[in-house]
Short mmCIF file of C-alpha atoms in Angstrom, two decimals:
data_model
loop_
_atom_site.label_atom_id
_atom_site.label_comp_id
_atom_site.label_asym_id
_atom_site.label_seq_id
_atom_site.Cartn_x
_atom_site.Cartn_y
_atom_site.Cartn_z
CA MET Y 1 10.40 30.03 -1.99
CA SER Y 2 12.71 29.65 1.10
CA ARG Y 3 14.28 26.28 1.88
CA LEU Y 4 12.20 25.92 4.98
CA ASN Y 5 9.06 26.29 2.98
CA ILE Y 6 10.25 23.73 0.45
CA LEU Y 7 10.97 21.25 3.24
CA THR Y 8 7.60 21.70 5.07
CA LYS Y 9 5.06 22.41 2.30
CA GLY Y 10 4.48 18.81 1.30
CA PHE Y 11 3.54 17.61 4.78
CA ILE Y 12 0.23 19.42 5.13
CA LYS Y 13 -0.16 22.53 2.91
CA GLU Y 14 0.63 20.74 -0.31
CA ASN Y 15 0.19 17.16 0.73
CA PRO Y 16 0.21 15.11 -2.51
CA VAL Y 17 -2.50 12.69 -1.39
CA LEU Y 18 -4.78 14.71 0.93
CA ILE Y 19 -4.63 18.06 -0.91
CA PHE Y 20 -3.69 17.25 -4.62
CA LEU Y 21 -5.32 13.81 -4.58
CA LEU Y 22 -2.27 12.17 -6.26
CA GLY Y 23 -1.18 8.63 -5.71
CA MET Y 24 -4.61 7.50 -4.65
CA CYS Y 25 -4.24 3.95 -5.96
CA PRO Y 26 -1.32 2.87 -3.67
CA ALA Y 27 -2.66 5.02 -0.87
CA LEU Y 28 -5.87 3.10 -0.70
CA ALA Y 29 -4.55 -0.34 -1.78
CA VAL Y 30 -1.77 -0.83 0.81
CA SER Y 31 -3.25 1.12 3.74
CA THR Y 32 -4.98 -1.84 5.43
CA GLN Y 33 -2.13 -2.02 7.92
CA VAL Y 34 0.10 0.71 9.34
CA SER Y 35 3.27 -1.35 8.72
CA ASN Y 36 2.40 -1.70 5.11
CA ALA Y 37 1.77 2.07 4.82
CA LEU Y 38 5.04 2.91 6.42
CA GLY Y 39 6.93 0.56 4.05
CA MET Y 40 5.26 2.04 0.92
CA GLY Y 41 5.92 5.52 2.18
CA ALA Y 42 9.64 4.74 2.82
CA ALA Y 43 10.00 3.09 -0.60
CA THR Y 44 8.35 6.05 -2.33
CA THR Y 45 10.48 8.58 -0.44
CA PHE Y 46 13.69 6.71 -1.42
CA VAL Y 47 12.69 6.77 -5.05
CA LEU Y 48 11.84 10.49 -4.83
CA LEU Y 49 15.17 11.25 -3.19
CA GLY Y 50 17.15 9.32 -5.87
CA SER Y 51 15.28 10.55 -8.89
CA ASN Y 52 15.08 14.20 -7.81
CA THR Y 53 18.81 14.21 -7.01
CA VAL Y 54 19.94 12.66 -10.31
CA ILE Y 55 17.55 14.69 -12.43
CA ALA Y 56 18.62 17.94 -10.70
CA LEU Y 57 22.22 16.98 -11.42
CA LEU Y 58 21.47 16.28 -15.07
CA ARG Y 59 18.96 18.90 -15.83
CA ASN Y 60 21.26 20.79 -18.16
CA VAL Y 61 22.43 17.57 -19.89
CA ILE Y 62 19.17 15.78 -20.59
CA PRO Y 63 17.76 16.90 -23.98
CA ASN Y 64 14.38 18.63 -23.51
CA LYS Y 65 12.63 16.53 -26.09
CA VAL Y 66 13.35 13.27 -24.45
CA ARG Y 67 13.23 14.39 -20.80
CA ILE Y 68 10.11 12.44 -19.91
CA PRO Y 69 11.44 9.09 -21.09
CA CYS Y 70 14.76 9.77 -19.36
CA TYR Y 71 12.88 10.51 -16.11
CA ILE Y 72 11.01 7.28 -16.28
CA VAL Y 73 14.14 5.32 -16.89
CA LEU Y 74 15.84 6.92 -13.88
CA ILE Y 75 12.81 6.42 -11.70
CA ALA Y 76 12.59 2.79 -12.79
CA GLY Y 77 16.17 2.18 -11.86
CA PHE Y 78 15.65 3.44 -8.26
CA VAL Y 79 12.40 1.42 -8.00
CA THR Y 80 14.31 -1.66 -9.01
CA LEU Y 81 16.83 -1.06 -6.19
CA VAL Y 82 13.96 -0.76 -3.72
CA GLN Y 83 12.28 -3.89 -5.00
CA MET Y 84 15.44 -6.01 -4.88
CA PHE Y 85 16.31 -4.73 -1.33
CA THR Y 86 12.80 -5.33 -0.03
CA GLU Y 87 12.66 -8.83 -1.53
CA ALA Y 88 16.02 -9.69 -0.07
CA TYR Y 89 15.76 -8.23 3.43
CA VAL Y 90 12.05 -7.47 4.13
CA TYR Y 91 10.27 -10.25 2.36
CA THR Y 92 7.08 -10.03 4.38
CA LEU Y 93 6.70 -6.44 3.34
CA TYR Y 94 7.63 -7.29 -0.24
CA GLN Y 95 4.73 -9.86 -0.30
CA ALA Y 96 2.33 -7.38 1.31
CA LEU Y 97 2.98 -4.54 -1.14
CA GLY Y 98 2.88 -6.87 -4.11
CA ILE Y 99 2.47 -5.25 -7.47
CA PHE Y 100 2.21 -1.79 -5.94
CA LEU Y 101 5.96 -1.70 -5.17
CA PRO Y 102 7.04 -1.88 -8.89
CA LEU Y 103 4.19 0.39 -9.79
CA ILE Y 104 5.99 3.27 -8.03
CA VAL Y 105 7.52 3.79 -11.50
CA VAL Y 106 4.29 5.16 -12.76
CA ASN Y 107 3.27 6.97 -9.55
CA CYS Y 108 2.28 10.48 -10.69
CA ILE Y 109 3.68 11.97 -7.49
CA VAL Y 110 7.27 10.92 -8.46
CA LEU Y 111 7.06 12.01 -12.03
CA SER Y 112 5.40 15.27 -11.27
CA ARG Y 113 8.17 16.25 -8.81
CA ALA Y 114 10.76 15.48 -11.45
CA GLU Y 115 9.03 17.46 -14.08
CA ILE Y 116 7.81 20.44 -11.97
CA PHE Y 117 10.63 20.84 -9.45
CA ALA Y 118 13.84 18.81 -9.98
CA GLN Y 119 14.46 19.83 -13.50
CA LYS Y 120 14.44 23.57 -12.53
CA ASN Y 121 16.13 23.61 -9.19
CA THR Y 122 19.38 22.84 -7.43
CA VAL Y 123 20.33 19.43 -6.06
CA PHE Y 124 19.89 20.53 -2.41
CA ASN Y 125 16.50 22.11 -3.01
CA SER Y 126 15.42 19.01 -5.00
CA ILE Y 127 16.46 16.82 -2.02
CA LEU Y 128 14.41 18.94 0.36
CA ASP Y 129 11.43 18.73 -2.07
CA ALA Y 130 11.72 14.89 -2.10
CA ILE Y 131 11.80 14.74 1.64
CA SER Y 132 8.82 17.02 1.92
CA THR Y 133 6.71 15.20 -0.76
CA GLY Y 134 7.81 11.73 0.49
CA GLY Y 135 7.08 12.69 4.07
CA GLY Y 136 3.61 14.04 3.09
CA PHE Y 137 2.83 10.87 1.19
CA THR Y 138 3.89 8.69 4.19
CA ILE Y 139 1.88 10.82 6.66
CA ALA Y 140 -1.24 10.44 4.50
CA LEU Y 141 -0.79 6.69 4.20
CA LEU Y 142 -0.22 6.36 8.00
CA ALA Y 143 -3.31 8.40 8.77
CA ILE Y 144 -5.48 6.31 6.49
CA ALA Y 145 -3.98 3.07 7.58
CA SER Y 146 -4.36 3.93 11.26
CA ILE Y 147 -8.13 4.45 10.89
CA ARG Y 148 -8.51 1.21 8.79
CA GLU Y 149 -6.43 -0.99 11.03
CA ILE Y 150 -7.82 0.25 14.32
CA LEU Y 151 -11.48 0.08 13.18
CA GLY Y 152 -11.15 -2.87 10.87
CA SER Y 153 -8.80 -5.20 12.78
CA GLY Y 154 -8.81 -3.80 16.30
CA THR Y 155 -4.93 -3.47 16.14
CA TRP Y 156 -2.35 -0.84 15.54
CA PHE Y 157 1.04 -1.86 14.21
CA GLY Y 158 -0.10 -5.33 14.98
CA LEU Y 159 -0.74 -4.70 18.71
CA GLU Y 160 -4.25 -5.57 19.82
CA ILE Y 161 -6.42 -2.79 21.20
CA PRO Y 162 -8.75 -3.73 24.07
CA VAL Y 163 -12.41 -3.98 23.09
CA LEU Y 164 -11.78 -3.11 19.41
CA ALA Y 165 -9.87 -6.41 18.97
CA ALA Y 166 -13.17 -8.26 19.50
CA GLU Y 167 -15.55 -5.59 18.31
CA ASN Y 168 -14.06 -4.47 15.06
CA ILE Y 169 -15.62 -3.35 11.76
CA PRO Y 170 -14.27 -5.66 8.97
CA ILE Y 171 -15.46 -3.43 6.13
CA PHE Y 172 -12.62 -0.96 6.92
CA VAL Y 173 -10.06 -3.48 5.72
CA MET Y 174 -11.92 -3.80 2.48
CA ALA Y 175 -11.92 -1.43 -0.47
CA PRO Y 176 -15.00 0.52 0.68
CA GLY Y 177 -13.31 1.11 4.07
CA GLY Y 178 -10.34 2.70 2.37
CA PHE Y 179 -12.55 5.26 0.63
CA ALA Y 180 -14.39 5.92 3.86
CA ALA Y 181 -11.12 6.49 5.84
CA PHE Y 182 -9.86 8.81 3.11
CA GLY Y 183 -13.12 10.67 2.97
CA ILE Y 184 -13.08 11.14 6.80
CA ILE Y 185 -9.57 12.63 6.72
CA VAL Y 186 -10.25 14.95 3.86
CA ALA Y 187 -13.45 16.12 5.52
CA ILE Y 188 -11.55 16.92 8.72
CA ILE Y 189 -8.91 18.84 6.80
CA ASN Y 190 -11.60 20.71 4.87
CA LYS Y 191 -13.44 21.56 8.19
CA VAL Y 192 -10.35 22.77 10.11
CA SER Y 193 -9.15 24.81 7.19
CA LYS Y 194 -12.63 26.14 6.47
CA GLY Y 195 -12.34 24.88 2.83
CA LYS Y 196 -9.15 26.78 2.15
CA ALA Y 197 -6.84 23.68 2.02
CA LEU Y 198 -8.86 22.03 -0.83
CA LYS Y 199 -9.55 25.26 -2.75
CA LYS Y 200 -8.31 24.98 -6.30
CA LYS Y 201 -5.18 26.97 -7.04
CA GLU Y 202 -4.41 28.96 -10.13
CA PHE Y 203 -2.15 27.04 -12.44
CA GLY Y 204 -0.07 28.41 -15.30
CA CYS Y 205 1.62 26.83 -18.24
CA GLU Y 206 4.94 26.61 -16.56
CA GLY Y 207 5.80 23.08 -15.63
CA CYS Y 208 3.22 21.52 -17.94
CA PRO Y 209 4.81 18.70 -20.15
CA SER Y 210 2.60 19.90 -23.06
CA ALA Y 211 3.43 23.58 -22.76
CA GLN Y 212 5.61 23.63 -25.83
CA THR Y 213 2.84 22.25 -28.08
CA CYS Y 214 0.17 24.72 -26.86
CA VAL Y 215 -0.83 27.92 -28.40
CA LYS Y 216 -3.22 30.59 -27.26
CA GLY Y 217 -6.76 29.40 -27.64
CA GLY Y 218 -5.91 25.80 -28.36
CA VAL Y 219 -3.40 23.09 -29.18
CA GLU Y 220 -1.35 22.97 -32.40
#
């Protein structure tokens, strides 16, 4: 895979939220406003950049048997940095994101990139992968949040939209509205791509955390 492909694949073609349906919990929980979605996207991208870089640097040093715990510790360290920075300098965002900020530690998007990509590739390629994945995650959150904030609150980035400010649909800022907005976007992608974007891909054993314990026809 070329570096250009690595840098661009996560935005649309392999978008972690809209194509692979990963990170759904924070994507739906914090997307009531565009500003919150942008903050969560930026925080997750920073963690991806930090964890991918360090794991790529240490990929030949971390023992294979304890690699997953090591990844989690590294990810938790970067999440702590983000949490402390946000609490100190962007307290309003810190309050808005709430528990979902520290929960980036267990976001399957971050751990999957560490396991599938960073541990097998160079530092530079891992940085490109982090930008691609983080950017795709942010784009998905912004798309969902835009629909929910415009229809649910009649605003966008806090700015009132004529007519919609008075004639909004409050359900879009509630949990059902999050699923509705997500469904609309996925349906549009599916229609535009004629079903190809969401078609299941063939997966092999490479990159699976349980590959070493598997045998043909079952698990040891």
